[in-house]
Amino acid sequence: MSARYGKYTWPEIKGMDKDRVVILPVGAMEDHGPHLPLDTDNLIISRLSEAVAESIPQEVLLLPTLPFGFNEHHKDFPGVIYIQPETLMHFVADVACSLAHHGFRRILLLNGHGSNHPVLDLAARKTVIATECLCVSASYWNLIGSAIAEHRSSKIGGIAHACELETSIYLYFDPDSVQLDKAKKSIVHEDSNKYLCLDLMGGSKAMAMQWWSAQTEDGTMGDPTVADAGKGKLFFDSAVKATVELIREIRAIQLHPRKDHH
Ligand SMILES: [Zn+2]
């Protein structure tokens, strides 16, 4: 049985197990340093979603990747396609509410781009307020903190954007598209900072919302020079395993009707 949502007819969707978790992958089209293509977030989140769907096809349905995200703060770098956060939130909530309208009860917004994270949290909240379904928002790197800690070579600050993590995963899937000779280390925040140290493993307790081009010369944040395909496979396999576990948890949640106490 296919896990691809669009491969079904409407009578098949009508008869579908509505406890399958519908995955909406959300990426971005933006600068990833001089060494990685613009589609880095899309490649990673699409491959991750596809691998998850292949490993548990009876338990999920996979929507196409939404390839644009919230990243206007990147627009000084040529090539960025930026969507307003309000637009993205409404668009994603509309997709999720459509699913709820057809009876699906469990939705996962699976994110591949940092600044989408708070927007998708809000979209999930809006969906839950508007419908009776469960909508979960997750950014893949947050699921694999321990694997990142185990396999990384860079110190905190080395994994943020076009970094050791993203470059390693891209090298694993498509090394011919990575211009590793152009990769430069760019640690933006000092790891001695107590509160401001952006790292996807969770360095920063506060977020400095600056223009991207004001912080980094070539768009890189982190250390891509220590990336390799072997680490990319380790990071990616961890992300697949973690996402499958998350989906099983989503499926196991007992859904109770809301209770208005007025
Ligand atoms: Zn990225």
PDB file of C-alpha atoms and ligand atoms in Angstrom:
ATOM      1  CA  MET A   1       0.000   0.000   0.000  1.00  0.00           C
ATOM      2  CA  SER A   2       1.372   3.398  -0.962  1.00  0.00           C
ATOM      3  CA  ALA A   3       1.956   6.016   1.678  1.00  0.00           C
ATOM      4  CA  ARG A   4       1.637   8.856  -0.820  1.00  0.00           C
ATOM      5  CA  TYR A   5      -1.514  10.830  -0.149  1.00  0.00           C
ATOM      6  CA  GLY A   6      -1.946  11.929  -3.748  1.00  0.00           C
ATOM      7  CA  LYS A   7      -1.938   8.368  -5.111  1.00  0.00           C
ATOM      8  CA  TYR A   8      -5.347   7.566  -3.665  1.00  0.00           C
ATOM      9  CA  THR A   9      -8.785   8.124  -5.163  1.00  0.00           C
ATOM     10  CA  TRP A  10     -11.487   9.887  -3.178  1.00  0.00           C
ATOM     11  CA  PRO A  11     -13.383   6.665  -2.364  1.00  0.00           C
ATOM     12  CA  GLU A  12     -10.111   5.246  -1.052  1.00  0.00           C
ATOM     13  CA  ILE A  13      -9.516   8.326   1.093  1.00  0.00           C
ATOM     14  CA  LYS A  14     -13.097   8.004   2.327  1.00  0.00           C
ATOM     15  CA  GLY A  15     -12.438   4.453   3.484  1.00  0.00           C
ATOM     16  CA  MET A  16      -8.952   5.146   4.815  1.00  0.00           C
ATOM     17  CA  ASP A  17      -7.908   4.469   8.415  1.00  0.00           C
ATOM     18  CA  LYS A  18      -8.153   8.004   9.785  1.00  0.00           C
ATOM     19  CA  ASP A  19      -5.608   7.291  12.511  1.00  0.00           C
ATOM     20  CA  ARG A  20      -2.804   7.164   9.976  1.00  0.00           C
ATOM     21  CA  VAL A  21      -0.541  10.137  10.674  1.00  0.00           C
ATOM     22  CA  VAL A  22      -0.572  12.562   7.750  1.00  0.00           C
ATOM     23  CA  ILE A  23       2.867  14.137   7.307  1.00  0.00           C
ATOM     24  CA  LEU A  24       3.265  17.602   5.798  1.00  0.00           C
ATOM     25  CA  PRO A  25       6.994  18.232   5.229  1.00  0.00           C
ATOM     26  CA  VAL A  26       7.897  21.933   5.187  1.00  0.00           C
ATOM     27  CA  GLY A  27      11.210  23.224   3.849  1.00  0.00           C
ATOM     28  CA  ALA A  28      12.634  26.431   2.401  1.00  0.00           C
ATOM     29  CA  MET A  29      14.430  27.757  -0.675  1.00  0.00           C
ATOM     30  CA  GLU A  30      17.374  29.796   0.533  1.00  0.00           C
ATOM     31  CA  ASP A  31      21.107  30.445   0.622  1.00  0.00           C
ATOM     32  CA  HIS A  32      23.189  27.732   2.238  1.00  0.00           C
ATOM     33  CA  GLY A  33      26.656  29.216   1.960  1.00  0.00           C
ATOM     34  CA  PRO A  34      28.735  29.079  -1.226  1.00  0.00           C
ATOM     35  CA  HIS A  35      28.992  25.290  -0.969  1.00  0.00           C
ATOM     36  CA  LEU A  36      25.393  23.980  -0.678  1.00  0.00           C
ATOM     37  CA  PRO A  37      22.424  24.382  -3.072  1.00  0.00           C
ATOM     38  CA  LEU A  38      19.370  26.505  -2.309  1.00  0.00           C
ATOM     39  CA  ASP A  39      17.239  23.378  -1.922  1.00  0.00           C
ATOM     40  CA  THR A  40      19.140  21.991   1.066  1.00  0.00           C
ATOM     41  CA  ASP A  41      16.244  22.143   3.540  1.00  0.00           C
ATOM     42  CA  ASN A  42      13.871  20.705   0.941  1.00  0.00           C
ATOM     43  CA  LEU A  43      16.192  17.827   0.101  1.00  0.00           C
ATOM     44  CA  ILE A  44      16.707  16.899   3.742  1.00  0.00           C
ATOM     45  CA  ILE A  45      13.079  17.090   4.866  1.00  0.00           C
ATOM     46  CA  SER A  46      11.818  15.344   1.708  1.00  0.00           C
ATOM     47  CA  ARG A  47      14.292  12.468   1.990  1.00  0.00           C
ATOM     48  CA  LEU A  48      13.507  12.133   5.686  1.00  0.00           C
ATOM     49  CA  SER A  49       9.743  12.041   5.121  1.00  0.00           C
ATOM     50  CA  GLU A  50      10.104   9.556   2.266  1.00  0.00           C
ATOM     51  CA  ALA A  51      12.330   7.253   4.327  1.00  0.00           C
ATOM     52  CA  VAL A  52       9.848   7.348   7.202  1.00  0.00           C
ATOM     53  CA  ALA A  53       6.955   6.615   4.842  1.00  0.00           C
ATOM     54  CA  GLU A  54       8.847   3.687   3.314  1.00  0.00           C
ATOM     55  CA  SER A  55       9.610   2.185   6.702  1.00  0.00           C
ATOM     56  CA  ILE A  56       6.044   2.390   8.111  1.00  0.00           C
ATOM     57  CA  PRO A  57       3.765   2.765   5.053  1.00  0.00           C
ATOM     58  CA  GLN A  58       0.649   1.442   6.822  1.00  0.00           C
ATOM     59  CA  GLU A  59       0.886   4.025   9.569  1.00  0.00           C
ATOM     60  CA  VAL A  60       1.350   7.280   7.660  1.00  0.00           C
ATOM     61  CA  LEU A  61       0.255   9.255   4.633  1.00  0.00           C
ATOM     62  CA  LEU A  62       2.757  11.581   3.004  1.00  0.00           C
ATOM     63  CA  LEU A  63       1.857  14.916   1.447  1.00  0.00           C
ATOM     64  CA  PRO A  64       4.221  16.661  -1.009  1.00  0.00           C
ATOM     65  CA  THR A  65       6.860  18.914   0.555  1.00  0.00           C
ATOM     66  CA  LEU A  66       5.941  22.569   0.917  1.00  0.00           C
ATOM     67  CA  PRO A  67       9.137  24.012  -0.608  1.00  0.00           C
ATOM     68  CA  PHE A  68       8.963  27.635   0.631  1.00  0.00           C
ATOM     69  CA  GLY A  69       9.241  28.979   4.151  1.00  0.00           C
ATOM     70  CA  PHE A  70       9.612  32.009   6.390  1.00  0.00           C
ATOM     71  CA  ASN A  71      13.033  33.491   5.698  1.00  0.00           C
ATOM     72  CA  GLU A  72      12.793  37.099   4.586  1.00  0.00           C
ATOM     73  CA  HIS A  73      15.740  37.811   6.904  1.00  0.00           C
ATOM     74  CA  HIS A  74      17.846  35.827   4.380  1.00  0.00           C
ATOM     75  CA  LYS A  75      16.837  37.872   1.315  1.00  0.00           C
ATOM     76  CA  ASP A  76      20.146  39.728   0.994  1.00  0.00           C
ATOM     77  CA  PHE A  77      21.433  36.490  -0.491  1.00  0.00           C
ATOM     78  CA  PRO A  78      20.345  35.996  -4.119  1.00  0.00           C
ATOM     79  CA  GLY A  79      17.910  33.169  -4.720  1.00  0.00           C
ATOM     80  CA  VAL A  80      15.880  33.244  -1.513  1.00  0.00           C
ATOM     81  CA  ILE A  81      12.122  32.752  -1.943  1.00  0.00           C
ATOM     82  CA  TYR A  82      10.459  34.215   1.132  1.00  0.00           C
ATOM     83  CA  ILE A  83       6.919  33.729   2.376  1.00  0.00           C
ATOM     84  CA  GLN A  84       5.403  36.017   5.011  1.00  0.00           C
ATOM     85  CA  PRO A  85       4.941  34.203   8.328  1.00  0.00           C
ATOM     86  CA  GLU A  86       1.213  35.000   8.368  1.00  0.00           C
ATOM     87  CA  THR A  87       0.831  33.532   4.872  1.00  0.00           C
ATOM     88  CA  LEU A  88       2.752  30.409   5.797  1.00  0.00           C
ATOM     89  CA  MET A  89       0.789  29.946   9.002  1.00  0.00           C
ATOM     90  CA  HIS A  90      -2.566  30.322   7.239  1.00  0.00           C
ATOM     91  CA  PHE A  91      -1.493  28.122   4.319  1.00  0.00           C
ATOM     92  CA  VAL A  92      -0.307  25.285   6.555  1.00  0.00           C
ATOM     93  CA  ALA A  93      -3.362  25.567   8.811  1.00  0.00           C
ATOM     94  CA  ASP A  94      -5.589  25.424   5.715  1.00  0.00           C
ATOM     95  CA  VAL A  95      -3.879  22.205   4.596  1.00  0.00           C
ATOM     96  CA  ALA A  96      -4.259  20.724   8.077  1.00  0.00           C
ATOM     97  CA  CYS A  97      -7.894  21.840   8.408  1.00  0.00           C
ATOM     98  CA  SER A  98      -8.634  20.243   5.011  1.00  0.00           C
ATOM     99  CA  LEU A  99      -7.288  16.968   6.359  1.00  0.00           C
ATOM    100  CA  ALA A 100      -9.395  17.313   9.497  1.00  0.00           C
ATOM    101  CA  HIS A 101     -12.452  18.028   7.329  1.00  0.00           C
ATOM    102  CA  HIS A 102     -11.952  14.646   5.661  1.00  0.00           C
ATOM    103  CA  GLY A 103     -11.775  12.938   9.034  1.00  0.00           C
ATOM    104  CA  PHE A 104      -8.029  12.604   9.601  1.00  0.00           C
ATOM    105  CA  ARG A 105      -7.295  12.900  13.281  1.00  0.00           C
ATOM    106  CA  ARG A 106      -3.498  12.961  13.486  1.00  0.00           C
ATOM    107  CA  ILE A 107      -1.276  15.374  11.547  1.00  0.00           C
ATOM    108  CA  LEU A 108       2.471  15.941  11.728  1.00  0.00           C
ATOM    109  CA  LEU A 109       4.036  19.175  10.453  1.00  0.00           C
ATOM    110  CA  LEU A 110       7.623  18.032   9.873  1.00  0.00           C
ATOM    111  CA  ASN A 111       9.979  20.976   9.561  1.00  0.00           C
ATOM    112  CA  GLY A 112      13.368  21.305   7.867  1.00  0.00           C
ATOM    113  CA  HIS A 113      14.063  25.053   8.245  1.00  0.00           C
ATOM    114  CA  GLY A 114      14.828  26.896  11.499  1.00  0.00           C
ATOM    115  CA  SER A 115      12.637  29.976  11.199  1.00  0.00           C
ATOM    116  CA  ASN A 116       9.592  27.935  10.205  1.00  0.00           C
ATOM    117  CA  HIS A 117       9.550  26.422  13.667  1.00  0.00           C
ATOM    118  CA  PRO A 118       7.520  29.065  15.574  1.00  0.00           C
ATOM    119  CA  VAL A 119       5.239  29.560  12.551  1.00  0.00           C
ATOM    120  CA  LEU A 120       4.428  25.856  12.394  1.00  0.00           C
ATOM    121  CA  ASP A 121       3.803  25.789  16.138  1.00  0.00           C
ATOM    122  CA  LEU A 122       1.178  28.490  15.580  1.00  0.00           C
ATOM    123  CA  ALA A 123      -0.295  26.693  12.552  1.00  0.00           C
ATOM    124  CA  ALA A 124      -0.641  23.530  14.640  1.00  0.00           C
ATOM    125  CA  ARG A 125      -2.331  25.501  17.425  1.00  0.00           C
ATOM    126  CA  LYS A 126      -4.717  27.150  14.965  1.00  0.00           C
ATOM    127  CA  THR A 127      -5.613  23.757  13.518  1.00  0.00           C
ATOM    128  CA  VAL A 128      -6.359  22.281  16.912  1.00  0.00           C
ATOM    129  CA  ILE A 129      -8.505  25.274  17.893  1.00  0.00           C
ATOM    130  CA  ALA A 130     -10.447  25.031  14.619  1.00  0.00           C
ATOM    131  CA  THR A 131     -10.898  21.255  14.529  1.00  0.00           C
ATOM    132  CA  GLU A 132     -11.076  18.175  16.705  1.00  0.00           C
ATOM    133  CA  CYS A 133      -7.830  16.709  15.388  1.00  0.00           C
ATOM    134  CA  LEU A 134      -4.342  16.433  16.900  1.00  0.00           C
ATOM    135  CA  CYS A 135      -1.731  18.502  15.061  1.00  0.00           C
ATOM    136  CA  VAL A 136       1.929  18.085  16.008  1.00  0.00           C
ATOM    137  CA  SER A 137       4.765  20.405  15.006  1.00  0.00           C
ATOM    138  CA  ALA A 138       8.345  19.087  14.979  1.00  0.00           C
ATOM    139  CA  SER A 139      11.707  20.245  13.626  1.00  0.00           C
ATOM    140  CA  TYR A 140      13.814  17.220  12.778  1.00  0.00           C
ATOM    141  CA  TRP A 141      17.020  18.373  14.509  1.00  0.00           C
ATOM    142  CA  ASN A 142      15.179  18.651  17.815  1.00  0.00           C
ATOM    143  CA  LEU A 143      14.464  14.910  17.628  1.00  0.00           C
ATOM    144  CA  ILE A 144      18.124  13.902  17.344  1.00  0.00           C
ATOM    145  CA  GLY A 145      19.961  15.984  19.914  1.00  0.00           C
ATOM    146  CA  SER A 146      21.713  12.965  21.420  1.00  0.00           C
ATOM    147  CA  ALA A 147      22.811  11.634  17.992  1.00  0.00           C
ATOM    148  CA  ILE A 148      24.158  15.054  17.063  1.00  0.00           C
ATOM    149  CA  ALA A 149      26.093  15.172  20.331  1.00  0.00           C
ATOM    150  CA  GLU A 150      27.470  11.682  19.740  1.00  0.00           C
ATOM    151  CA  HIS A 151      28.607  12.102  16.135  1.00  0.00           C
ATOM    152  CA  ARG A 152      29.522  15.781  15.731  1.00  0.00           C
ATOM    153  CA  SER A 153      33.104  16.963  15.392  1.00  0.00           C
ATOM    154  CA  SER A 154      32.416  20.689  15.808  1.00  0.00           C
ATOM    155  CA  LYS A 155      31.862  22.338  19.153  1.00  0.00           C
ATOM    156  CA  ILE A 156      28.655  24.200  20.041  1.00  0.00           C
ATOM    157  CA  GLY A 157      28.138  26.880  17.371  1.00  0.00           C
ATOM    158  CA  GLY A 158      29.241  24.498  14.598  1.00  0.00           C
ATOM    159  CA  ILE A 159      25.728  23.306  13.739  1.00  0.00           C
ATOM    160  CA  ALA A 160      23.319  26.062  12.782  1.00  0.00           C
ATOM    161  CA  HIS A 161      22.999  26.660   9.028  1.00  0.00           C
ATOM    162  CA  ALA A 162      24.842  25.221   6.005  1.00  0.00           C
ATOM    163  CA  CYS A 163      26.795  23.642   8.835  1.00  0.00           C
ATOM    164  CA  GLU A 164      28.322  20.297   9.808  1.00  0.00           C
ATOM    165  CA  LEU A 165      24.862  18.694  10.004  1.00  0.00           C
ATOM    166  CA  GLU A 166      23.286  19.939   6.765  1.00  0.00           C
ATOM    167  CA  THR A 167      26.467  19.608   4.729  1.00  0.00           C
ATOM    168  CA  SER A 168      27.022  16.046   5.957  1.00  0.00           C
ATOM    169  CA  ILE A 169      23.478  14.975   5.051  1.00  0.00           C
ATOM    170  CA  TYR A 170      23.704  16.607   1.612  1.00  0.00           C
ATOM    171  CA  LEU A 171      27.051  14.874   1.027  1.00  0.00           C
ATOM    172  CA  TYR A 172      25.434  11.563   1.920  1.00  0.00           C
ATOM    173  CA  PHE A 173      22.666  11.940  -0.678  1.00  0.00           C
ATOM    174  CA  ASP A 174      24.162  14.023  -3.466  1.00  0.00           C
ATOM    175  CA  PRO A 175      27.893  14.697  -3.156  1.00  0.00           C
ATOM    176  CA  ASP A 176      28.123  15.979  -6.736  1.00  0.00           C
ATOM    177  CA  SER A 177      25.974  18.978  -5.767  1.00  0.00           C
ATOM    178  CA  VAL A 178      28.203  19.990  -2.846  1.00  0.00           C
ATOM    179  CA  GLN A 179      31.136  22.331  -3.548  1.00  0.00           C
ATOM    180  CA  LEU A 180      33.048  21.433  -0.424  1.00  0.00           C
ATOM    181  CA  ASP A 181      36.169  23.311  -1.566  1.00  0.00           C
ATOM    182  CA  LYS A 182      34.182  26.544  -1.089  1.00  0.00           C
ATOM    183  CA  ALA A 183      33.000  25.692   2.438  1.00  0.00           C
ATOM    184  CA  LYS A 184      34.249  27.956   5.207  1.00  0.00           C
ATOM    185  CA  LYS A 185      33.932  27.754   8.951  1.00  0.00           C
ATOM    186  CA  SER A 186      31.819  30.600  10.311  1.00  0.00           C
ATOM    187  CA  ILE A 187      31.151  30.485  14.032  1.00  0.00           C
ATOM    188  CA  VAL A 188      28.895  33.444  14.714  1.00  0.00           C
ATOM    189  CA  HIS A 189      28.336  33.238  18.440  1.00  0.00           C
ATOM    190  CA  GLU A 190      31.003  32.419  20.959  1.00  0.00           C
ATOM    191  CA  ASP A 191      30.333  29.230  22.854  1.00  0.00           C
ATOM    192  CA  SER A 192      31.362  31.128  25.965  1.00  0.00           C
ATOM    193  CA  ASN A 193      28.132  33.140  25.613  1.00  0.00           C
ATOM    194  CA  LYS A 194      25.725  32.201  28.345  1.00  0.00           C
ATOM    195  CA  TYR A 195      22.504  32.937  26.434  1.00  0.00           C
ATOM    196  CA  LEU A 196      23.288  33.721  22.788  1.00  0.00           C
ATOM    197  CA  CYS A 197      24.957  30.832  21.017  1.00  0.00           C
ATOM    198  CA  LEU A 198      22.970  29.536  18.072  1.00  0.00           C
ATOM    199  CA  ASP A 199      23.388  25.788  17.606  1.00  0.00           C
ATOM    200  CA  LEU A 200      20.701  23.360  16.486  1.00  0.00           C
ATOM    201  CA  MET A 201      21.613  21.079  19.357  1.00  0.00           C
ATOM    202  CA  GLY A 202      20.313  23.715  21.699  1.00  0.00           C
ATOM    203  CA  GLY A 203      22.974  26.223  22.612  1.00  0.00           C
ATOM    204  CA  SER A 204      20.937  29.389  22.614  1.00  0.00           C
ATOM    205  CA  LYS A 205      18.518  30.181  25.401  1.00  0.00           C
ATOM    206  CA  ALA A 206      17.604  33.487  23.738  1.00  0.00           C
ATOM    207  CA  MET A 207      17.335  34.279  20.042  1.00  0.00           C
ATOM    208  CA  ALA A 208      19.077  37.274  18.456  1.00  0.00           C
ATOM    209  CA  MET A 209      16.792  38.039  15.475  1.00  0.00           C
ATOM    210  CA  GLN A 210      19.285  39.803  13.194  1.00  0.00           C
ATOM    211  CA  TRP A 211      19.544  40.065   9.428  1.00  0.00           C
ATOM    212  CA  TRP A 212      21.391  36.978   8.216  1.00  0.00           C
ATOM    213  CA  SER A 213      23.806  39.052   6.109  1.00  0.00           C
ATOM    214  CA  ALA A 214      24.723  41.150   9.169  1.00  0.00           C
ATOM    215  CA  GLN A 215      26.020  38.095  10.973  1.00  0.00           C
ATOM    216  CA  THR A 216      27.782  35.988   8.363  1.00  0.00           C
ATOM    217  CA  GLU A 217      29.755  36.932   5.269  1.00  0.00           C
ATOM    218  CA  ASP A 218      28.807  34.004   3.037  1.00  0.00           C
ATOM    219  CA  GLY A 219      25.580  32.800   4.709  1.00  0.00           C
ATOM    220  CA  THR A 220      27.184  29.946   6.595  1.00  0.00           C
ATOM    221  CA  MET A 221      26.616  29.604  10.315  1.00  0.00           C
ATOM    222  CA  GLY A 222      28.624  26.771  11.755  1.00  0.00           C
ATOM    223  CA  ASP A 223      31.427  24.561  10.537  1.00  0.00           C
ATOM    224  CA  PRO A 224      30.852  22.732   7.241  1.00  0.00           C
ATOM    225  CA  THR A 225      34.569  21.995   6.859  1.00  0.00           C
ATOM    226  CA  VAL A 226      34.281  18.979   9.172  1.00  0.00           C
ATOM    227  CA  ALA A 227      31.281  17.521   7.315  1.00  0.00           C
ATOM    228  CA  ASP A 228      31.397  14.118   5.637  1.00  0.00           C
ATOM    229  CA  ALA A 229      28.941  11.665   4.114  1.00  0.00           C
ATOM    230  CA  GLY A 230      29.504   9.035   6.798  1.00  0.00           C
ATOM    231  CA  LYS A 231      28.338  11.428   9.493  1.00  0.00           C
ATOM    232  CA  GLY A 232      25.496  12.442   7.193  1.00  0.00           C
ATOM    233  CA  LYS A 233      24.258   8.849   7.141  1.00  0.00           C
ATOM    234  CA  LEU A 234      24.487   8.607  10.938  1.00  0.00           C
ATOM    235  CA  PHE A 235      22.567  11.882  11.416  1.00  0.00           C
ATOM    236  CA  PHE A 236      19.986  10.919   8.792  1.00  0.00           C
ATOM    237  CA  ASP A 237      19.376   7.389  10.078  1.00  0.00           C
ATOM    238  CA  SER A 238      18.926   8.816  13.579  1.00  0.00           C
ATOM    239  CA  ALA A 239      16.367  11.274  12.235  1.00  0.00           C
ATOM    240  CA  VAL A 240      14.407   8.488  10.508  1.00  0.00           C
ATOM    241  CA  LYS A 241      14.399   6.363  13.664  1.00  0.00           C
ATOM    242  CA  ALA A 242      13.369   9.307  15.852  1.00  0.00           C
ATOM    243  CA  THR A 243      10.595  10.401  13.500  1.00  0.00           C
ATOM    244  CA  VAL A 244       9.192   6.864  13.396  1.00  0.00           C
ATOM    245  CA  GLU A 245       9.198   6.835  17.203  1.00  0.00           C
ATOM    246  CA  LEU A 246       7.465  10.216  17.243  1.00  0.00           C
ATOM    247  CA  ILE A 247       4.792   8.938  14.836  1.00  0.00           C
ATOM    248  CA  ARG A 248       4.174   5.911  17.051  1.00  0.00           C
ATOM    249  CA  GLU A 249       3.720   8.276  19.999  1.00  0.00           C
ATOM    250  CA  ILE A 250       1.304  10.409  17.985  1.00  0.00           C
ATOM    251  CA  ARG A 251      -0.688   7.294  17.083  1.00  0.00           C
ATOM    252  CA  ALA A 252      -0.763   6.148  20.710  1.00  0.00           C
ATOM    253  CA  ILE A 253      -2.201   9.375  22.120  1.00  0.00           C
ATOM    254  CA  GLN A 254      -5.760   8.939  23.339  1.00  0.00           C
ATOM    255  CA  LEU A 255      -7.878  11.686  21.808  1.00  0.00           C
ATOM    256  CA  HIS A 256     -10.493  13.046  24.162  1.00  0.00           C
ATOM    257  CA  PRO A 257     -13.151  15.595  23.220  1.00  0.00           C
ATOM    258  CA  ARG A 258     -12.702  19.059  24.644  1.00  0.00           C
ATOM    259  CA  LYS A 259     -14.798  19.993  27.628  1.00  0.00           C
ATOM    260  CA  ASP A 260     -16.147  23.536  27.845  1.00  0.00           C
ATOM    261  CA  HIS A 261     -16.535  24.349  31.529  1.00  0.00           C
ATOM    262  CA  HIS A 262     -18.611  27.527  31.148  1.00  0.00           C
TER     263      HIS A 262
HETATM  264 ZN    ZN B   1      19.051  24.703   6.046  1.00  0.00          ZN
END
